[in-house]
Short mmCIF file of N, CA and C in Angstrom, two decimals:
data_model
loop_
_atom_site.label_atom_id
_atom_site.label_comp_id
_atom_site.label_asym_id
_atom_site.label_seq_id
_atom_site.Cartn_x
_atom_site.Cartn_y
_atom_site.Cartn_z
N MET A 847 1.23 -0.76 -0.32
CA MET A 847 0.18 0.09 -0.15
C MET A 847 1.17 1.28 -0.06
N SER A 848 1.07 1.99 -1.10
CA SER A 848 1.52 3.35 -1.40
C SER A 848 0.27 4.74 -0.75
N TYR A 849 0.92 5.71 -0.33
CA TYR A 849 0.10 6.63 -0.72
C TYR A 849 -0.12 7.44 -1.82
N ARG A 850 -1.17 8.43 -1.62
CA ARG A 850 -1.01 9.00 -3.31
C ARG A 850 0.58 9.50 -4.05
N TYR A 851 1.00 10.61 -2.64
CA TYR A 851 1.99 11.34 -2.88
C TYR A 851 3.56 10.68 -3.42
N GLU A 852 3.35 9.67 -2.58
CA GLU A 852 4.42 8.37 -3.37
C GLU A 852 4.00 7.41 -4.74
N ILE A 853 2.89 7.31 -4.76
CA ILE A 853 2.80 6.59 -6.36
C ILE A 853 2.69 8.59 -7.40
N ALA A 854 2.70 9.38 -6.84
CA ALA A 854 2.53 10.14 -7.85
C ALA A 854 4.04 10.23 -8.17
N ARG A 855 4.61 10.45 -7.40
CA ARG A 855 6.47 10.61 -7.17
C ARG A 855 7.29 9.17 -8.30
N ALA A 856 6.83 7.99 -7.78
CA ALA A 856 6.71 7.29 -8.27
C ALA A 856 6.63 7.40 -10.13
N VAL A 857 5.85 7.66 -10.71
CA VAL A 857 4.51 7.74 -11.75
C VAL A 857 5.85 8.65 -12.48
N VAL A 858 6.39 10.07 -12.35
CA VAL A 858 7.44 10.46 -12.74
C VAL A 858 8.74 10.78 -12.57
N ARG A 859 9.65 9.62 -11.50
CA ARG A 859 10.92 9.33 -11.20
C ARG A 859 11.35 8.95 -12.50
N GLN A 860 11.51 8.35 -13.13
CA GLN A 860 11.98 8.03 -14.28
C GLN A 860 12.36 9.31 -15.42
N GLY A 861 10.64 9.63 -15.47
CA GLY A 861 11.30 11.05 -16.75
C GLY A 861 10.51 10.82 -18.10
N VAL A 862 10.03 9.24 -17.70
CA VAL A 862 9.04 8.76 -19.30
C VAL A 862 7.92 7.70 -18.27
N ILE A 863 7.05 7.70 -19.57
CA ILE A 863 5.69 7.42 -18.72
C ILE A 863 5.09 5.96 -20.14
N ALA A 864 5.71 4.71 -19.74
CA ALA A 864 5.10 4.69 -21.79
C ALA A 864 3.49 4.59 -21.85
N ILE A 865 3.18 4.60 -22.70
CA ILE A 865 1.87 4.96 -23.38
C ILE A 865 1.39 3.50 -24.09
N ILE A 866 0.75 2.77 -23.79
CA ILE A 866 0.91 1.33 -24.39
C ILE A 866 -0.40 0.91 -24.70
N ARG A 867 -0.71 1.07 -26.16
CA ARG A 867 -1.68 1.96 -27.01
C ARG A 867 -2.10 0.80 -28.10
N THR A 868 -2.81 -1.13 -27.68
CA THR A 868 -2.92 -2.07 -28.42
C THR A 868 -4.19 -1.31 -28.07
N ALA A 869 -4.78 -2.88 -29.53
CA ALA A 869 -6.15 -3.34 -29.17
C ALA A 869 -6.77 -4.00 -28.19
N ASP A 870 -6.11 -5.12 -27.49
CA ASP A 870 -6.85 -6.44 -26.41
C ASP A 870 -5.31 -6.85 -25.12
N THR A 871 -6.42 -7.22 -24.31
CA THR A 871 -5.62 -7.07 -23.43
C THR A 871 -3.81 -8.23 -23.69
N ALA A 872 -4.09 -8.81 -24.43
CA ALA A 872 -2.96 -9.94 -25.27
C ALA A 872 -1.71 -9.43 -26.14
N SER A 873 -2.01 -8.71 -26.29
CA SER A 873 -1.43 -7.73 -27.36
C SER A 873 -1.09 -6.34 -25.96
N ALA A 874 -1.55 -5.83 -24.89
CA ALA A 874 -1.07 -4.84 -24.45
C ALA A 874 -0.24 -5.96 -23.76
N VAL A 875 -0.02 -6.44 -23.23
CA VAL A 875 0.76 -7.11 -22.34
C VAL A 875 1.93 -7.80 -22.93
N GLN A 876 1.23 -7.95 -24.04
CA GLN A 876 3.15 -8.35 -25.12
C GLN A 876 3.90 -7.09 -25.25
N ALA A 877 3.11 -5.87 -25.17
CA ALA A 877 3.90 -5.09 -25.57
C ALA A 877 5.08 -4.32 -24.15
N ALA A 878 3.66 -4.16 -23.07
CA ALA A 878 4.42 -4.12 -21.67
C ALA A 878 5.41 -4.72 -21.47
N THR A 879 5.22 -6.28 -21.60
CA THR A 879 6.41 -7.38 -20.94
C THR A 879 7.61 -6.15 -21.03
N PRO A 880 8.37 -6.04 -22.37
CA PRO A 880 9.72 -6.10 -22.03
C PRO A 880 10.33 -4.45 -22.03
N LEU A 881 9.70 -4.18 -21.81
CA LEU A 881 9.51 -2.41 -21.27
C LEU A 881 9.86 -2.85 -19.46
N LEU A 882 8.83 -3.93 -19.40
CA LEU A 882 9.24 -3.87 -18.04
C LEU A 882 10.31 -4.64 -17.80
N GLU A 883 10.57 -5.10 -18.66
CA GLU A 883 12.20 -5.87 -17.60
C GLU A 883 13.41 -5.28 -17.97
N ALA A 884 12.92 -4.38 -19.17
CA ALA A 884 14.36 -3.28 -19.09
C ALA A 884 14.13 -2.46 -18.08
N GLY A 885 13.68 -2.14 -17.85
CA GLY A 885 14.02 -1.54 -16.32
C GLY A 885 12.69 0.03 -16.55
N LEU A 886 12.01 0.37 -17.36
CA LEU A 886 10.62 0.92 -16.74
C LEU A 886 9.95 0.99 -16.58
N THR A 887 9.06 1.69 -15.52
CA THR A 887 9.15 1.39 -13.81
C THR A 887 7.11 2.13 -13.84
N SER A 888 6.63 3.08 -15.36
CA SER A 888 5.65 3.23 -15.17
C SER A 888 5.06 3.89 -16.65
N LEU A 889 3.95 3.23 -16.66
CA LEU A 889 3.23 2.23 -17.11
C LEU A 889 1.91 2.76 -18.08
N GLU A 890 1.02 4.01 -18.82
CA GLU A 890 -0.06 3.92 -18.75
C GLU A 890 -0.72 2.97 -19.98
N LEU A 891 -1.89 2.31 -19.56
CA LEU A 891 -2.41 1.36 -20.75
C LEU A 891 -3.66 1.99 -20.69
N PRO A 892 -4.22 3.03 -22.46
CA PRO A 892 -5.42 3.61 -22.41
C PRO A 892 -7.16 3.11 -22.80
N LEU A 893 -7.89 3.31 -22.08
CA LEU A 893 -9.35 2.81 -21.97
C LEU A 893 -9.58 2.27 -23.30
N THR A 894 -8.74 3.31 -24.01
CA THR A 894 -9.23 3.53 -25.79
C THR A 894 -9.11 0.95 -25.52
N ASN A 895 -8.72 0.82 -25.48
CA ASN A 895 -8.20 -0.68 -25.73
C ASN A 895 -9.17 -1.34 -24.53
N PRO A 896 -10.21 -1.87 -25.23
CA PRO A 896 -11.42 -3.02 -24.24
C PRO A 896 -11.07 -4.28 -23.03
N GLY A 897 -9.39 -4.33 -23.43
CA GLY A 897 -8.53 -5.49 -22.98
C GLY A 897 -8.17 -4.33 -21.84
N ALA A 898 -8.13 -3.33 -21.97
CA ALA A 898 -7.42 -2.84 -20.90
C ALA A 898 -7.02 -2.75 -19.50
N LEU A 899 -8.49 -2.90 -18.94
CA LEU A 899 -9.27 -3.12 -18.00
C LEU A 899 -7.44 -4.75 -17.13
N GLU A 900 -8.54 -5.59 -17.61
CA GLU A 900 -7.66 -7.30 -17.44
C GLU A 900 -6.08 -6.70 -18.16
N ALA A 901 -5.43 -6.13 -18.78
CA ALA A 901 -4.05 -5.69 -19.03
C ALA A 901 -3.42 -5.33 -17.72
N ILE A 902 -4.23 -4.32 -17.58
CA ILE A 902 -3.80 -3.94 -15.70
C ILE A 902 -3.37 -4.48 -14.50
N ARG A 903 -5.14 -6.06 -14.61
CA ARG A 903 -4.88 -6.69 -14.33
C ARG A 903 -3.52 -7.89 -13.76
N VAL A 904 -3.29 -8.23 -15.03
CA VAL A 904 -2.29 -9.29 -15.31
C VAL A 904 -0.45 -8.56 -15.34
N LEU A 905 -0.70 -7.42 -15.57
CA LEU A 905 0.68 -6.70 -15.38
C LEU A 905 0.98 -5.79 -13.68
N ARG A 906 -0.50 -5.68 -12.54
CA ARG A 906 0.11 -5.30 -11.61
C ARG A 906 0.20 -6.91 -11.11
N ALA A 907 0.09 -8.29 -11.65
CA ALA A 907 0.03 -9.19 -10.67
C ALA A 907 1.69 -9.65 -11.40
N ASP A 908 1.85 -9.49 -12.21
CA ASP A 908 3.58 -10.10 -12.72
C ASP A 908 4.86 -9.14 -12.70
N HIS A 909 4.04 -8.06 -12.59
CA HIS A 909 5.33 -6.37 -11.58
C HIS A 909 4.88 -5.85 -10.96
N PRO A 910 4.68 -6.34 -9.21
CA PRO A 910 4.24 -5.82 -8.16
C PRO A 910 5.44 -3.79 -8.37
N SER A 911 6.27 -4.10 -9.32
CA SER A 911 7.25 -2.95 -8.66
C SER A 911 7.26 -1.67 -9.22
N ALA A 912 6.65 -2.38 -10.64
CA ALA A 912 5.47 -1.63 -11.30
C ALA A 912 4.89 -0.50 -10.53
N VAL A 913 4.91 0.75 -11.52
CA VAL A 913 3.35 1.58 -11.49
C VAL A 913 2.76 1.85 -12.66
N ILE A 914 1.50 1.04 -12.49
CA ILE A 914 0.43 0.83 -13.81
C ILE A 914 -0.16 1.92 -13.49
N GLY A 915 -0.51 2.46 -14.77
CA GLY A 915 -1.86 3.19 -14.87
C GLY A 915 -2.99 2.55 -15.82
N ALA A 916 -3.96 3.50 -15.71
CA ALA A 916 -4.77 3.60 -16.81
C ALA A 916 -5.11 4.82 -17.50
N GLY A 917 -5.03 5.35 -19.43
CA GLY A 917 -4.92 5.65 -19.76
C GLY A 917 -6.09 6.35 -20.14
N SER A 918 -6.65 7.72 -20.71
CA SER A 918 -8.33 7.87 -21.26
C SER A 918 -9.36 7.92 -20.84
N VAL A 919 -8.83 8.72 -19.21
CA VAL A 919 -10.34 7.82 -18.34
C VAL A 919 -10.98 9.28 -18.53
N LEU A 920 -12.23 9.06 -18.89
CA LEU A 920 -13.04 10.35 -19.01
C LEU A 920 -14.00 10.68 -17.86
N ASP A 921 -14.39 9.73 -17.10
CA ASP A 921 -15.27 9.62 -16.73
C ASP A 921 -15.22 9.34 -15.14
N GLU A 922 -16.53 9.88 -14.07
CA GLU A 922 -16.21 8.79 -12.74
C GLU A 922 -16.24 7.46 -13.15
N ALA A 923 -17.48 6.62 -13.66
CA ALA A 923 -17.40 5.48 -13.74
C ALA A 923 -16.04 4.55 -14.40
N SER A 924 -14.73 5.44 -15.09
CA SER A 924 -14.38 4.81 -15.59
C SER A 924 -12.90 4.92 -14.56
N ALA A 925 -13.22 5.78 -14.41
CA ALA A 925 -12.12 6.57 -13.41
C ALA A 925 -12.32 5.01 -12.18
N VAL A 926 -13.05 4.96 -12.22
CA VAL A 926 -13.64 3.69 -10.92
C VAL A 926 -12.98 2.53 -11.19
N ALA A 927 -13.80 1.78 -12.01
CA ALA A 927 -13.30 1.02 -13.41
C ALA A 927 -12.01 0.09 -12.69
N ALA A 928 -11.23 1.73 -13.60
CA ALA A 928 -9.64 1.73 -13.30
C ALA A 928 -8.71 1.27 -11.91
N VAL A 929 -9.44 1.96 -11.32
CA VAL A 929 -9.02 1.68 -10.05
C VAL A 929 -9.18 -0.06 -9.29
N ARG A 930 -10.43 -0.21 -9.58
CA ARG A 930 -10.81 -1.24 -9.02
C ARG A 930 -9.84 -2.77 -9.78
N ALA A 931 -10.05 -2.63 -11.07
CA ALA A 931 -8.44 -3.34 -11.61
C ALA A 931 -7.44 -2.99 -11.14
N GLY A 932 -7.09 -2.06 -10.46
CA GLY A 932 -5.67 -2.00 -10.01
C GLY A 932 -4.38 -0.71 -10.11
N ALA A 933 -5.60 0.58 -11.29
CA ALA A 933 -4.57 0.80 -11.66
C ALA A 933 -4.56 2.28 -10.47
N GLN A 934 -3.04 2.46 -10.52
CA GLN A 934 -1.99 2.72 -9.50
C GLN A 934 -2.46 4.74 -9.41
N PHE A 935 -2.67 4.53 -10.79
CA PHE A 935 -2.80 6.88 -12.00
C PHE A 935 -3.35 6.04 -12.47
N LEU A 936 -4.76 7.44 -12.70
CA LEU A 936 -5.71 7.89 -13.97
C LEU A 936 -4.86 8.96 -14.82
N VAL A 937 -4.75 8.82 -15.75
CA VAL A 937 -4.82 9.90 -16.51
C VAL A 937 -5.78 10.48 -17.77
N ALA A 938 -5.45 11.45 -18.18
CA ALA A 938 -7.01 12.23 -18.81
C ALA A 938 -6.29 12.67 -19.95
N PRO A 939 -6.97 12.64 -20.84
CA PRO A 939 -6.71 13.93 -22.51
C PRO A 939 -7.76 15.47 -21.81
N ASN A 940 -8.04 15.14 -20.57
CA ASN A 940 -8.79 16.49 -20.73
C ASN A 940 -9.11 16.97 -19.57
N LEU A 941 -9.52 18.01 -18.43
CA LEU A 941 -9.35 18.03 -17.03
C LEU A 941 -11.14 17.84 -16.80
N ASP A 942 -12.02 17.15 -15.77
CA ASP A 942 -12.95 15.95 -15.38
C ASP A 942 -13.13 16.30 -13.92
N ALA A 943 -13.24 16.95 -13.41
CA ALA A 943 -13.55 17.17 -11.72
C ALA A 943 -13.39 15.83 -11.25
N SER A 944 -14.97 15.47 -12.31
CA SER A 944 -14.98 14.09 -10.90
C SER A 944 -14.00 12.76 -11.71
N VAL A 945 -13.43 12.89 -11.93
CA VAL A 945 -12.27 12.23 -12.47
C VAL A 945 -10.86 11.72 -11.61
N ILE A 946 -11.01 13.37 -11.00
CA ILE A 946 -10.18 13.38 -9.94
C ILE A 946 -10.71 13.50 -8.66
N ARG A 947 -11.81 13.73 -8.38
CA ARG A 947 -12.27 12.97 -6.94
C ARG A 947 -12.58 11.73 -7.12
N ALA A 948 -13.11 10.81 -7.87
CA ALA A 948 -12.64 9.35 -7.94
C ALA A 948 -11.92 8.93 -7.89
N GLY A 949 -9.93 9.61 -8.64
CA GLY A 949 -9.50 8.47 -8.66
C GLY A 949 -8.75 8.74 -6.74
N HIS A 950 -8.76 10.07 -6.62
CA HIS A 950 -8.39 10.23 -4.94
C HIS A 950 -9.15 9.89 -3.68
N ARG A 951 -10.40 9.67 -3.98
CA ARG A 951 -11.18 9.00 -3.20
C ARG A 951 -10.93 7.70 -2.82
N TYR A 952 -10.49 6.44 -3.92
CA TYR A 952 -10.33 5.31 -3.72
C TYR A 952 -8.14 5.49 -3.79
N GLY A 953 -7.29 6.07 -3.34
CA GLY A 953 -5.87 6.46 -3.23
C GLY A 953 -5.05 6.65 -4.15
N ALA A 954 -5.15 7.16 -6.13
CA ALA A 954 -5.12 6.71 -7.25
C ALA A 954 -4.22 7.71 -7.33
N ALA A 955 -3.66 8.42 -7.79
CA ALA A 955 -2.63 9.70 -8.59
C ALA A 955 -3.65 10.15 -10.14
N VAL A 956 -3.84 11.33 -9.51
CA VAL A 956 -4.93 11.80 -11.53
C VAL A 956 -4.11 13.01 -11.82
N LEU A 957 -3.18 12.22 -13.37
CA LEU A 957 -3.33 13.79 -14.47
C LEU A 957 -3.85 14.16 -15.11
N PRO A 958 -4.96 15.16 -15.43
CA PRO A 958 -5.21 15.42 -16.38
C PRO A 958 -4.81 16.17 -17.01
N GLY A 959 -5.35 16.07 -19.16
CA GLY A 959 -4.94 17.00 -19.28
C GLY A 959 -5.87 18.53 -18.98
N ALA A 960 -4.40 18.67 -20.42
CA ALA A 960 -4.54 20.61 -20.26
C ALA A 960 -3.91 20.98 -21.44
N GLY A 961 -4.09 22.27 -22.00
CA GLY A 961 -3.75 22.82 -23.53
C GLY A 961 -3.23 24.06 -23.43
N SER A 962 -3.80 25.33 -22.56
CA SER A 962 -3.65 25.70 -22.33
C SER A 962 -2.58 26.48 -20.88
N VAL A 963 -2.02 27.77 -19.96
CA VAL A 963 -2.39 27.61 -19.01
C VAL A 963 -3.21 28.04 -18.39
N SER A 964 -3.80 28.60 -18.53
CA SER A 964 -5.40 28.73 -18.48
C SER A 964 -6.12 26.98 -17.83
N GLU A 965 -6.33 26.33 -18.10
CA GLU A 965 -6.60 24.64 -17.99
C GLU A 965 -5.36 24.55 -17.19
N VAL A 966 -4.25 25.03 -17.76
CA VAL A 966 -3.07 24.05 -15.74
C VAL A 966 -3.44 24.50 -14.48
N VAL A 967 -3.88 25.45 -14.38
CA VAL A 967 -4.36 26.40 -13.14
C VAL A 967 -5.44 25.90 -12.55
N GLN A 968 -6.47 25.59 -13.64
CA GLN A 968 -7.81 25.06 -13.27
C GLN A 968 -7.44 23.38 -12.92
N ALA A 969 -6.57 22.44 -12.98
CA ALA A 969 -6.47 21.38 -12.81
C ALA A 969 -5.40 21.24 -11.86
N LEU A 970 -4.75 22.17 -11.28
CA LEU A 970 -3.86 22.52 -10.11
C LEU A 970 -5.08 23.02 -9.22
N GLU A 971 -5.74 23.60 -9.56
CA GLU A 971 -7.11 23.57 -8.69
C GLU A 971 -7.80 23.26 -8.41
N ALA A 972 -8.16 22.30 -9.99
CA ALA A 972 -8.85 20.86 -8.36
C ALA A 972 -8.71 18.93 -8.24
N GLY A 973 -7.40 20.23 -7.68
CA GLY A 973 -6.10 18.57 -7.01
C GLY A 973 -5.45 17.61 -7.91
N ALA A 974 -5.65 18.15 -9.30
CA ALA A 974 -4.03 17.25 -10.06
C ALA A 974 -2.51 17.53 -8.78
N ASP A 975 -2.19 16.24 -9.72
CA ASP A 975 -0.87 14.68 -8.74
C ASP A 975 -0.45 15.39 -10.39
N ALA A 976 -0.26 16.09 -11.10
CA ALA A 976 0.55 16.48 -11.97
C ALA A 976 -0.80 17.26 -13.40
N VAL A 977 -0.15 17.51 -14.07
CA VAL A 977 -0.67 17.54 -15.43
C VAL A 977 -0.78 17.09 -16.90
N LYS A 978 -1.48 16.41 -17.63
CA LYS A 978 -0.54 15.94 -18.46
C LYS A 978 -0.79 17.30 -19.67
N VAL A 979 0.31 17.37 -20.35
CA VAL A 979 -0.25 18.53 -21.48
C VAL A 979 0.01 18.31 -22.59
N PHE A 980 -1.11 18.30 -23.02
CA PHE A 980 -1.87 17.31 -24.05
C PHE A 980 -1.88 18.34 -25.16
N PRO A 981 -1.71 18.14 -26.17
CA PRO A 981 -1.01 17.55 -27.06
C PRO A 981 0.48 18.44 -27.03
N ALA A 982 1.66 17.95 -26.62
CA ALA A 982 2.88 18.39 -26.03
C ALA A 982 3.23 19.80 -27.40
N PRO A 983 3.14 20.76 -26.37
CA PRO A 983 4.05 21.69 -27.12
C PRO A 983 4.81 22.09 -28.22
N THR A 984 5.71 22.63 -26.70
CA THR A 984 7.87 22.57 -27.46
C THR A 984 8.02 23.35 -25.81
N PRO A 985 9.38 22.10 -25.94
CA PRO A 985 10.12 22.69 -24.75
C PRO A 985 9.66 24.06 -24.00
N ARG A 986 10.34 25.45 -25.56
CA ARG A 986 10.54 26.34 -24.02
C ARG A 986 9.06 26.64 -24.11
N TRP A 987 7.50 26.22 -24.46
CA TRP A 987 6.21 26.47 -24.09
C TRP A 987 6.54 25.53 -22.67
N VAL A 988 6.78 24.35 -22.47
CA VAL A 988 7.42 24.24 -20.80
C VAL A 988 7.81 25.25 -20.21
N GLU A 989 8.88 26.00 -20.08
CA GLU A 989 9.98 26.77 -19.83
C GLU A 989 9.12 28.23 -19.43
N ASP A 990 8.34 28.57 -20.31
CA ASP A 990 7.17 29.81 -20.25
C ASP A 990 6.74 29.80 -19.05
N VAL A 991 5.80 28.66 -18.74
CA VAL A 991 5.11 28.05 -18.36
C VAL A 991 5.67 28.20 -16.92
N LEU A 992 7.00 27.38 -16.06
CA LEU A 992 7.36 27.00 -15.54
C LEU A 992 7.62 28.74 -15.27
N ALA A 993 7.88 29.56 -16.15
CA ALA A 993 8.20 30.84 -15.45
C ALA A 993 7.17 31.47 -14.97
N VAL A 994 6.26 30.97 -15.30
CA VAL A 994 4.97 32.03 -13.69
C VAL A 994 3.94 30.66 -13.55
N LEU A 995 4.25 29.46 -14.40
CA LEU A 995 3.76 28.91 -12.83
C LEU A 995 5.01 27.72 -12.06
N PRO A 996 5.41 28.41 -10.93
CA PRO A 996 6.56 27.69 -11.41
C PRO A 996 6.84 25.75 -10.84
N TYR A 997 5.80 25.97 -9.51
CA TYR A 997 5.58 24.86 -8.97
C TYR A 997 4.65 23.98 -9.67
N ALA A 998 3.90 23.53 -11.41
CA ALA A 998 3.35 23.46 -11.90
C ALA A 998 4.26 21.93 -12.09
N PRO A 999 3.82 20.71 -11.92
CA PRO A 999 4.27 19.64 -12.13
C PRO A 999 3.05 18.70 -13.95
N LEU A 1000 4.33 19.49 -14.38
CA LEU A 1000 4.27 19.12 -15.77
C LEU A 1000 4.75 17.66 -17.15
N VAL A 1001 3.61 17.50 -17.42
CA VAL A 1001 4.08 15.85 -18.42
C VAL A 1001 3.67 15.62 -20.16
N PRO A 1002 4.80 15.99 -20.87
CA PRO A 1002 4.23 16.97 -21.57
C PRO A 1002 3.90 15.69 -22.89
N THR A 1003 2.96 14.78 -23.77
CA THR A 1003 2.06 14.03 -24.06
C THR A 1003 1.59 14.06 -25.20
N GLY A 1004 2.12 13.04 -26.81
CA GLY A 1004 1.26 13.22 -27.79
C GLY A 1004 2.93 14.23 -28.63
N GLY A 1005 3.12 12.69 -29.63
CA GLY A 1005 4.39 13.30 -30.20
C GLY A 1005 5.30 13.53 -29.58
N VAL A 1006 5.70 12.89 -28.48
CA VAL A 1006 6.93 12.48 -28.03
C VAL A 1006 7.87 11.74 -28.55
N ALA A 1007 8.93 11.61 -28.46
CA ALA A 1007 9.82 10.70 -29.36
C ALA A 1007 11.26 10.67 -27.87
N PRO A 1008 11.33 9.52 -27.50
CA PRO A 1008 12.12 9.34 -26.91
C PRO A 1008 13.76 9.77 -27.15
N ALA A 1009 14.09 10.19 -27.77
CA ALA A 1009 14.82 11.30 -28.22
C ALA A 1009 14.73 11.96 -27.80
N ASP A 1010 14.32 13.19 -27.13
CA ASP A 1010 13.47 13.93 -26.92
C ASP A 1010 13.46 14.25 -25.61
N VAL A 1011 13.13 12.93 -24.78
CA VAL A 1011 12.60 13.30 -23.25
C VAL A 1011 13.89 14.43 -22.75
N PRO A 1012 14.79 14.00 -22.81
CA PRO A 1012 15.97 14.48 -22.55
C PRO A 1012 15.76 16.02 -22.29
N ALA A 1013 15.18 16.76 -23.46
CA ALA A 1013 15.30 18.25 -23.82
C ALA A 1013 13.82 18.80 -23.44
N TRP A 1014 12.55 17.83 -23.27
CA TRP A 1014 11.72 18.27 -22.14
C TRP A 1014 12.25 18.67 -20.68
N LEU A 1015 13.22 17.60 -19.94
CA LEU A 1015 13.52 16.77 -18.57
C LEU A 1015 14.02 18.57 -18.40
N GLU A 1016 14.97 19.25 -19.32
CA GLU A 1016 16.26 20.39 -19.07
C GLU A 1016 15.07 21.48 -19.21
N ALA A 1017 13.70 21.47 -20.00
CA ALA A 1017 12.80 22.35 -19.85
C ALA A 1017 12.25 22.63 -18.40
N GLY A 1018 11.64 21.78 -17.80
CA GLY A 1018 11.24 20.95 -16.81
C GLY A 1018 10.59 20.70 -16.04
N ALA A 1019 9.79 19.99 -16.93
CA ALA A 1019 8.88 18.63 -17.49
C ALA A 1019 9.18 18.13 -16.28
N VAL A 1020 8.45 17.58 -15.21
CA VAL A 1020 8.86 16.35 -14.69
C VAL A 1020 8.90 14.67 -14.73
N ALA A 1021 8.51 15.15 -16.26
CA ALA A 1021 7.99 13.65 -16.96
C ALA A 1021 7.17 13.58 -18.39
N CYS A 1022 7.97 12.58 -19.17
CA CYS A 1022 7.04 13.00 -20.63
C CYS A 1022 6.27 11.36 -21.22
N GLY A 1023 5.25 11.54 -21.56
CA GLY A 1023 4.13 10.18 -22.01
C GLY A 1023 5.24 10.34 -22.89
N VAL A 1024 4.85 8.92 -23.65
CA VAL A 1024 5.60 8.62 -24.45
C VAL A 1024 4.98 6.90 -25.25
N GLY A 1025 4.41 7.34 -26.25
CA GLY A 1025 4.13 6.59 -27.07
C GLY A 1025 4.49 5.11 -28.14
N SER A 1026 3.86 5.31 -28.81
CA SER A 1026 4.05 5.09 -30.07
C SER A 1026 5.23 4.90 -30.76
N ALA A 1027 6.37 5.90 -30.63
CA ALA A 1027 7.63 6.07 -30.60
C ALA A 1027 8.51 4.87 -30.18
N LEU A 1028 7.87 4.52 -28.50
CA LEU A 1028 8.73 3.64 -27.56
C LEU A 1028 8.96 2.50 -28.39
N ALA A 1029 7.23 1.73 -28.33
CA ALA A 1029 7.29 0.69 -29.83
C ALA A 1029 8.68 0.51 -30.76
N ARG A 1030 8.57 1.93 -31.46
CA ARG A 1030 10.02 1.75 -32.22
C ARG A 1030 11.27 1.43 -31.88
N THR A 1031 11.04 2.05 -30.72
CA THR A 1031 12.66 2.16 -29.98
C THR A 1031 13.30 1.29 -29.77
N PRO A 1032 14.19 0.11 -30.19
CA PRO A 1032 15.09 -0.46 -29.86
C PRO A 1032 15.60 -0.45 -27.72
N ILE A 1033 15.28 -1.62 -27.01
CA ILE A 1033 15.73 -1.36 -26.29
C ILE A 1033 17.42 -1.15 -25.59
N GLU A 1034 18.10 -1.74 -25.86
CA GLU A 1034 19.25 -1.04 -25.78
C GLU A 1034 19.54 0.54 -25.39
N GLU A 1035 18.55 0.93 -26.78
CA GLU A 1035 18.55 2.61 -26.51
C GLU A 1035 17.33 2.65 -25.75
N LEU A 1036 16.26 2.50 -25.30
CA LEU A 1036 15.75 2.48 -23.93
C LEU A 1036 16.76 2.36 -22.39
N LYS A 1037 17.04 1.15 -22.24
CA LYS A 1037 17.77 1.43 -20.98
C LYS A 1037 18.94 2.33 -20.84
N THR A 1038 19.54 3.62 -22.31
CA THR A 1038 20.88 4.21 -22.18
C THR A 1038 19.12 5.72 -21.91
N LEU A 1039 18.51 5.60 -21.73
CA LEU A 1039 17.38 7.31 -22.12
C LEU A 1039 17.00 6.74 -20.48
N LEU A 1040 17.20 5.48 -20.17
CA LEU A 1040 16.53 5.57 -18.70
C LEU A 1040 17.62 5.88 -17.38
N ALA A 1041 18.90 5.61 -17.80
CA ALA A 1041 20.08 5.78 -17.14
C ALA A 1041 20.63 7.18 -16.82
N THR A 1042 20.55 7.58 -17.99
CA THR A 1042 20.10 9.21 -18.39
C THR A 1042 19.57 10.13 -17.96
N THR A 1043 18.16 9.87 -17.61
CA THR A 1043 16.92 11.07 -16.93
C THR A 1043 16.61 10.78 -16.25
N ARG A 1044 17.88 9.37 -15.16
CA ARG A 1044 17.27 10.16 -13.49
C ARG A 1044 17.57 9.68 -12.60
#
């Protein structure tokens, strides 16, 4: 059992959150397993995959030291279902206060989405543990936002390649969500990236 702040810290610790976007349970587990075995510790399974909840159950059982979350969590019912399946954190492309409340009620960290400075502030006011900036703008945008909101834990997501992660972290992002590009990255390159990000 972990406190929510410990989960939030673990989610961003390596600077990379892998997004496993596949079509069913088996393909999600198959795609996630080599990444976890390579040392990646933070992984998101979007609920756009109808088998995501079962994949979360399997991966939590098989990799208890990893932090496994659900993505594309758009409403309270989805948030509760994801937490009951074992999701330790919830990610959304948008800001819905009911998702944050439901996640927090059951001890999950929540990373709602924001696309502007106003939405970042609204997400923080609603209790976000970190804010998914979606789609990812530029590292300079992150620098500029942090100049006025230095306490905002930003997670750029959408179009971020593994090779780009160090630049985002240098700009002040706490982590990056990396999806399809990660699947095309050789495992040895991933290990090198993880060794240099944190």
